[in-house]
Amino acid sequence: PYTVYKIEVTRDVDAWIIYRRYSQFHALYTELKSSFGAEIKQCGDFPPKQVRNSFLPPFIGLLPAILHEIFFV
């Protein structure tokens, strides 16, 4: 089993819903950081993957909030 994160992105009247696994968001972050490192908000490292307890609500709710800080603030 694995967790799939649902991220809702809106811009003006457009909206998208994206479903991805942790590894896919981590790959995106790594690629963006290598290409646009200076332009990405400096908010620390991507959160580590936690195999143990990764299905508990506190961990599942943590990643979307961190992604918002990294990509949208």
CSV table of N, CA, C and O in Angstrom, one decimal:
chain,number,residue,atom,x,y,z
A,1,PRO,N,0.8,-1.2,0.0
A,1,PRO,CA,0.0,0.0,0.0
A,1,PRO,C,0.9,1.3,0.0
A,1,PRO,O,2.0,1.2,0.5
A,2,TYR,N,0.3,2.3,-0.5
A,2,TYR,CA,1.0,3.6,-0.6
A,2,TYR,C,0.0,4.7,-0.5
A,2,TYR,O,-1.2,4.5,-0.7
A,3,THR,N,0.5,5.9,-0.2
A,3,THR,CA,-0.3,7.1,0.0
A,3,THR,C,-0.2,7.9,-1.3
A,3,THR,O,0.8,8.1,-1.9
A,4,VAL,N,-1.4,8.4,-1.8
A,4,VAL,CA,-1.4,9.3,-2.9
A,4,VAL,C,-2.0,10.6,-2.4
A,4,VAL,O,-3.0,10.7,-1.7
A,5,TYR,N,-1.2,11.7,-2.7
A,5,TYR,CA,-1.6,13.0,-2.2
A,5,TYR,C,-2.4,13.7,-3.3
A,5,TYR,O,-2.1,13.6,-4.5
A,6,LYS,N,-3.4,14.4,-2.8
A,6,LYS,CA,-4.3,15.2,-3.7
A,6,LYS,C,-3.9,16.7,-3.5
A,6,LYS,O,-4.1,17.2,-2.4
A,7,ILE,N,-3.5,17.3,-4.6
A,7,ILE,CA,-3.1,18.7,-4.5
A,7,ILE,C,-4.0,19.5,-5.4
A,7,ILE,O,-4.2,19.1,-6.6
A,8,GLU,N,-4.7,20.5,-4.9
A,8,GLU,CA,-5.6,21.3,-5.7
A,8,GLU,C,-4.9,22.6,-6.0
A,8,GLU,O,-4.4,23.3,-5.1
A,9,VAL,N,-4.7,23.0,-7.3
A,9,VAL,CA,-4.0,24.2,-7.7
A,9,VAL,C,-5.0,25.1,-8.4
A,9,VAL,O,-5.8,24.6,-9.3
A,10,THR,N,-5.1,26.3,-8.0
A,10,THR,CA,-6.0,27.3,-8.7
A,10,THR,C,-5.2,28.5,-9.1
A,10,THR,O,-4.3,28.9,-8.4
A,11,ARG,N,-5.6,29.0,-10.2
A,11,ARG,CA,-5.0,30.3,-10.7
A,11,ARG,C,-6.1,31.0,-11.4
A,11,ARG,O,-6.6,30.6,-12.5
A,12,ASP,N,-6.5,32.2,-10.9
A,12,ASP,CA,-7.6,32.9,-11.4
A,12,ASP,C,-8.8,32.0,-11.5
A,12,ASP,O,-9.3,31.5,-10.5
A,13,VAL,N,-9.3,31.8,-12.7
A,13,VAL,CA,-10.5,30.9,-12.9
A,13,VAL,C,-10.2,29.5,-13.3
A,13,VAL,O,-11.0,28.6,-13.4
A,14,ASP,N,-8.9,29.2,-13.5
A,14,ASP,CA,-8.4,27.9,-13.8
A,14,ASP,C,-8.2,27.1,-12.5
A,14,ASP,O,-7.8,27.6,-11.5
A,15,ALA,N,-8.4,25.8,-12.6
A,15,ALA,CA,-8.2,24.9,-11.5
A,15,ALA,C,-7.7,23.5,-12.0
A,15,ALA,O,-8.2,23.0,-13.0
A,16,TRP,N,-6.8,22.9,-11.2
A,16,TRP,CA,-6.4,21.6,-11.5
A,16,TRP,C,-6.3,20.8,-10.2
A,16,TRP,O,-6.1,21.3,-9.2
A,17,ILE,N,-6.5,19.5,-10.4
A,17,ILE,CA,-6.4,18.6,-9.3
A,17,ILE,C,-5.3,17.6,-9.7
A,17,ILE,O,-5.4,16.9,-10.7
A,18,ILE,N,-4.3,17.4,-8.8
A,18,ILE,CA,-3.2,16.6,-9.2
A,18,ILE,C,-3.1,15.5,-8.1
A,18,ILE,O,-3.1,15.8,-6.9
A,19,TYR,N,-3.0,14.2,-8.5
A,19,TYR,CA,-2.8,13.1,-7.6
A,19,TYR,C,-1.4,12.5,-7.9
A,19,TYR,O,-1.1,12.1,-9.0
A,20,ARG,N,-0.5,12.5,-6.9
A,20,ARG,CA,0.8,12.0,-7.0
A,20,ARG,C,1.3,11.3,-5.7
A,20,ARG,O,0.8,11.6,-4.7
A,21,ARG,N,2.2,10.5,-5.9
A,21,ARG,CA,2.9,9.8,-4.8
A,21,ARG,C,4.0,10.7,-4.2
A,21,ARG,O,4.5,11.6,-4.9
A,22,TYR,N,4.5,10.4,-3.0
A,22,TYR,CA,5.6,11.2,-2.4
A,22,TYR,C,6.8,11.2,-3.4
A,22,TYR,O,7.3,12.2,-3.6
A,23,SER,N,7.1,10.0,-3.9
A,23,SER,CA,8.3,10.0,-4.8
A,23,SER,C,8.2,10.9,-6.0
A,23,SER,O,9.2,11.4,-6.4
A,24,GLN,N,7.0,11.1,-6.5
A,24,GLN,CA,6.9,11.9,-7.7
A,24,GLN,C,7.0,13.4,-7.3
A,24,GLN,O,7.6,14.2,-8.0
A,25,PHE,N,6.5,13.8,-6.1
A,25,PHE,CA,6.7,15.2,-5.7
A,25,PHE,C,8.2,15.4,-5.3
A,25,PHE,O,8.8,16.5,-5.6
A,26,HIS,N,8.9,14.4,-4.8
A,26,HIS,CA,10.3,14.5,-4.5
A,26,HIS,C,11.1,14.7,-5.7
A,26,HIS,O,12.0,15.5,-5.8
A,27,ALA,N,10.8,13.9,-6.8
A,27,ALA,CA,11.5,14.0,-8.0
A,27,ALA,C,11.3,15.4,-8.7
A,27,ALA,O,12.2,16.0,-9.2
A,28,LEU,N,10.1,15.9,-8.6
A,28,LEU,CA,9.8,17.2,-9.1
A,28,LEU,C,10.6,18.3,-8.4
A,28,LEU,O,11.2,19.2,-9.0
A,29,TYR,N,10.6,18.2,-7.0
A,29,TYR,CA,11.4,19.1,-6.2
A,29,TYR,C,12.8,19.1,-6.6
A,29,TYR,O,13.5,20.1,-6.7
A,30,THR,N,13.4,17.9,-6.7
A,30,THR,CA,14.8,17.7,-7.0
A,30,THR,C,15.1,18.4,-8.4
A,30,THR,O,16.1,19.1,-8.5
A,31,GLU,N,14.3,18.1,-9.4
A,31,GLU,CA,14.5,18.7,-10.7
A,31,GLU,C,14.4,20.2,-10.7
A,31,GLU,O,15.2,20.9,-11.3
A,32,LEU,N,13.4,20.7,-10.0
A,32,LEU,CA,13.2,22.2,-10.0
A,32,LEU,C,14.4,22.8,-9.2
A,32,LEU,O,14.8,23.9,-9.6
A,33,LYS,N,14.8,22.2,-8.1
A,33,LYS,CA,15.9,22.7,-7.3
A,33,LYS,C,17.2,22.8,-8.2
A,33,LYS,O,17.9,23.8,-8.1
A,34,SER,N,17.4,21.8,-9.0
A,34,SER,CA,18.7,21.8,-9.8
A,34,SER,C,18.6,22.8,-10.9
A,34,SER,O,19.6,23.4,-11.3
A,35,SER,N,17.4,23.0,-11.4
A,35,SER,CA,17.2,24.0,-12.6
A,35,SER,C,17.0,25.4,-12.1
A,35,SER,O,17.5,26.3,-12.7
A,36,PHE,N,16.3,25.6,-11.0
A,36,PHE,CA,15.9,27.0,-10.6
A,36,PHE,C,16.2,27.2,-9.1
A,36,PHE,O,15.5,27.9,-8.5
A,37,GLY,N,17.2,26.6,-8.6
A,37,GLY,CA,17.5,26.6,-7.2
A,37,GLY,C,17.5,28.0,-6.6
A,37,GLY,O,16.9,28.2,-5.5
A,38,ALA,N,18.0,29.0,-7.2
A,38,ALA,CA,18.1,30.3,-6.7
A,38,ALA,C,16.7,31.0,-6.7
A,38,ALA,O,16.4,31.9,-5.9
A,39,GLU,N,15.8,30.5,-7.5
A,39,GLU,CA,14.5,31.1,-7.6
A,39,GLU,C,13.4,30.4,-6.8
A,39,GLU,O,12.3,31.0,-6.6
A,40,ILE,N,13.7,29.3,-6.3
A,40,ILE,CA,12.8,28.5,-5.4
A,40,ILE,C,13.0,29.1,-4.0
A,40,ILE,O,14.1,29.3,-3.5
A,41,LYS,N,11.8,29.3,-3.4
A,41,LYS,CA,11.9,29.9,-2.0
A,41,LYS,C,12.7,29.0,-1.1
A,41,LYS,O,12.6,27.8,-1.1
A,42,GLN,N,13.6,29.6,-0.3
A,42,GLN,CA,14.5,28.9,0.6
A,42,GLN,C,13.7,28.5,1.8
A,42,GLN,O,13.5,29.3,2.7
A,43,CYS,N,13.2,27.3,1.8
A,43,CYS,CA,12.4,26.9,3.0
A,43,CYS,C,12.9,25.5,3.5
A,43,CYS,O,12.1,24.8,4.2
A,44,GLY,N,14.1,25.2,3.2
A,44,GLY,CA,14.7,24.0,3.8
A,44,GLY,C,14.6,22.8,2.8
A,44,GLY,O,14.2,23.0,1.7
A,45,ASP,N,14.9,21.7,3.3
A,45,ASP,CA,15.0,20.5,2.5
A,45,ASP,C,13.6,19.9,2.4
A,45,ASP,O,12.7,20.1,3.2
A,46,PHE,N,13.4,19.0,1.4
A,46,PHE,CA,12.2,18.3,1.2
A,46,PHE,C,12.0,17.3,2.4
A,46,PHE,O,13.0,16.8,2.8
A,47,PRO,N,10.8,17.2,2.9
A,47,PRO,CA,10.7,16.3,4.1
A,47,PRO,C,11.1,14.9,3.8
A,47,PRO,O,10.8,14.4,2.7
A,48,PRO,N,11.8,14.2,4.7
A,48,PRO,CA,12.2,12.8,4.4
A,48,PRO,C,11.0,11.9,4.4
A,48,PRO,O,9.9,12.1,5.1
A,49,LYS,N,11.1,10.8,3.6
A,49,LYS,CA,10.0,9.8,3.6
A,49,LYS,C,10.1,9.0,4.9
A,49,LYS,O,11.2,8.6,5.3
A,50,GLN,N,9.0,8.8,5.5
A,50,GLN,CA,8.9,8.0,6.7
A,50,GLN,C,8.1,6.8,6.4
A,50,GLN,O,6.9,6.8,6.3
A,51,VAL,N,8.8,5.7,6.4
A,51,VAL,CA,8.1,4.4,6.1
A,51,VAL,C,7.2,4.0,7.3
A,51,VAL,O,6.1,3.7,7.1
A,52,ARG,N,7.8,4.2,8.5
A,52,ARG,CA,7.1,3.9,9.7
A,52,ARG,C,6.1,5.0,10.0
A,52,ARG,O,6.5,6.2,9.9
A,53,ASN,N,4.9,4.8,10.2
A,53,ASN,CA,3.8,5.7,10.6
A,53,ASN,C,3.5,6.7,9.4
A,53,ASN,O,2.9,7.7,9.6
A,54,SER,N,3.8,6.3,8.2
A,54,SER,CA,3.6,7.2,7.1
A,54,SER,C,2.1,7.2,6.7
A,54,SER,O,1.7,8.1,5.9
A,55,PHE,N,1.3,6.3,7.2
A,55,PHE,CA,-0.1,6.3,6.9
A,55,PHE,C,-1.0,7.0,7.9
A,55,PHE,O,-2.2,7.1,7.8
A,56,LEU,N,-0.3,7.6,9.0
A,56,LEU,CA,-1.0,8.3,10.0
A,56,LEU,C,-1.4,9.7,9.5
A,56,LEU,O,-0.6,10.3,8.8
A,57,PRO,N,-2.6,10.2,9.9
A,57,PRO,CA,-3.0,11.5,9.4
A,57,PRO,C,-2.1,12.6,9.7
A,57,PRO,O,-1.9,13.5,8.8
A,58,PRO,N,-1.3,12.7,10.8
A,58,PRO,CA,-0.4,13.8,10.9
A,58,PRO,C,0.7,13.9,9.8
A,58,PRO,O,1.0,14.9,9.3
A,59,PHE,N,1.2,12.7,9.4
A,59,PHE,CA,2.2,12.7,8.4
A,59,PHE,C,1.6,13.0,7.0
A,59,PHE,O,2.1,13.7,6.2
A,60,ILE,N,0.4,12.4,6.8
A,60,ILE,CA,-0.2,12.6,5.5
A,60,ILE,C,-0.6,14.0,5.3
A,60,ILE,O,-0.5,14.6,4.2
A,61,GLY,N,-1.0,14.7,6.3
A,61,GLY,CA,-1.4,16.1,6.2
A,61,GLY,C,-0.2,17.1,6.1
A,61,GLY,O,-0.3,18.2,5.7
A,62,LEU,N,1.0,16.6,6.5
A,62,LEU,CA,2.2,17.4,6.5
A,62,LEU,C,2.7,17.7,5.1
A,62,LEU,O,3.1,18.9,4.8
A,63,LEU,N,2.8,16.8,4.3
A,63,LEU,CA,3.4,17.0,2.9
A,63,LEU,C,2.7,18.0,2.1
A,63,LEU,O,3.3,18.9,1.6
A,64,PRO,N,1.3,18.0,2.0
A,64,PRO,CA,0.7,19.1,1.2
A,64,PRO,C,1.0,20.5,1.7
A,64,PRO,O,1.2,21.4,0.9
A,65,ALA,N,1.1,20.7,3.0
A,65,ALA,CA,1.4,22.0,3.6
A,65,ALA,C,2.8,22.4,3.2
A,65,ALA,O,3.1,23.5,2.9
A,66,ILE,N,3.8,21.4,3.3
A,66,ILE,CA,5.1,21.7,2.9
A,66,ILE,C,5.3,22.0,1.5
A,66,ILE,O,6.0,23.0,1.0
A,67,LEU,N,4.6,21.3,0.6
A,67,LEU,CA,4.6,21.6,-0.8
A,67,LEU,C,4.1,23.0,-1.1
A,67,LEU,O,4.6,23.6,-2.0
A,68,HIS,N,3.1,23.4,-0.4
A,68,HIS,CA,2.5,24.7,-0.6
A,68,HIS,C,3.6,25.8,-0.3
A,68,HIS,O,3.8,26.7,-1.0
A,69,GLU,N,4.3,25.6,0.8
A,69,GLU,CA,5.4,26.5,1.2
A,69,GLU,C,6.5,26.5,0.2
A,69,GLU,O,7.0,27.6,-0.1
A,70,ILE,N,6.8,25.4,-0.4
A,70,ILE,CA,8.0,25.3,-1.3
A,70,ILE,C,7.6,25.9,-2.7
A,70,ILE,O,8.4,26.7,-3.2
A,71,PHE,N,6.4,25.6,-3.2
A,71,PHE,CA,6.1,26.0,-4.6
A,71,PHE,C,5.3,27.2,-4.7
A,71,PHE,O,5.3,27.8,-5.8
A,72,PHE,N,4.5,27.6,-3.7
A,72,PHE,CA,3.5,28.6,-3.9
A,72,PHE,C,3.6,29.9,-3.1
A,72,PHE,O,2.9,30.8,-3.2
A,73,VAL,N,4.5,29.9,-2.1
A,73,VAL,CA,4.7,31.1,-1.3
A,73,VAL,C,5.9,31.9,-1.7
A,73,VAL,O,6.9,31.4,-2.0
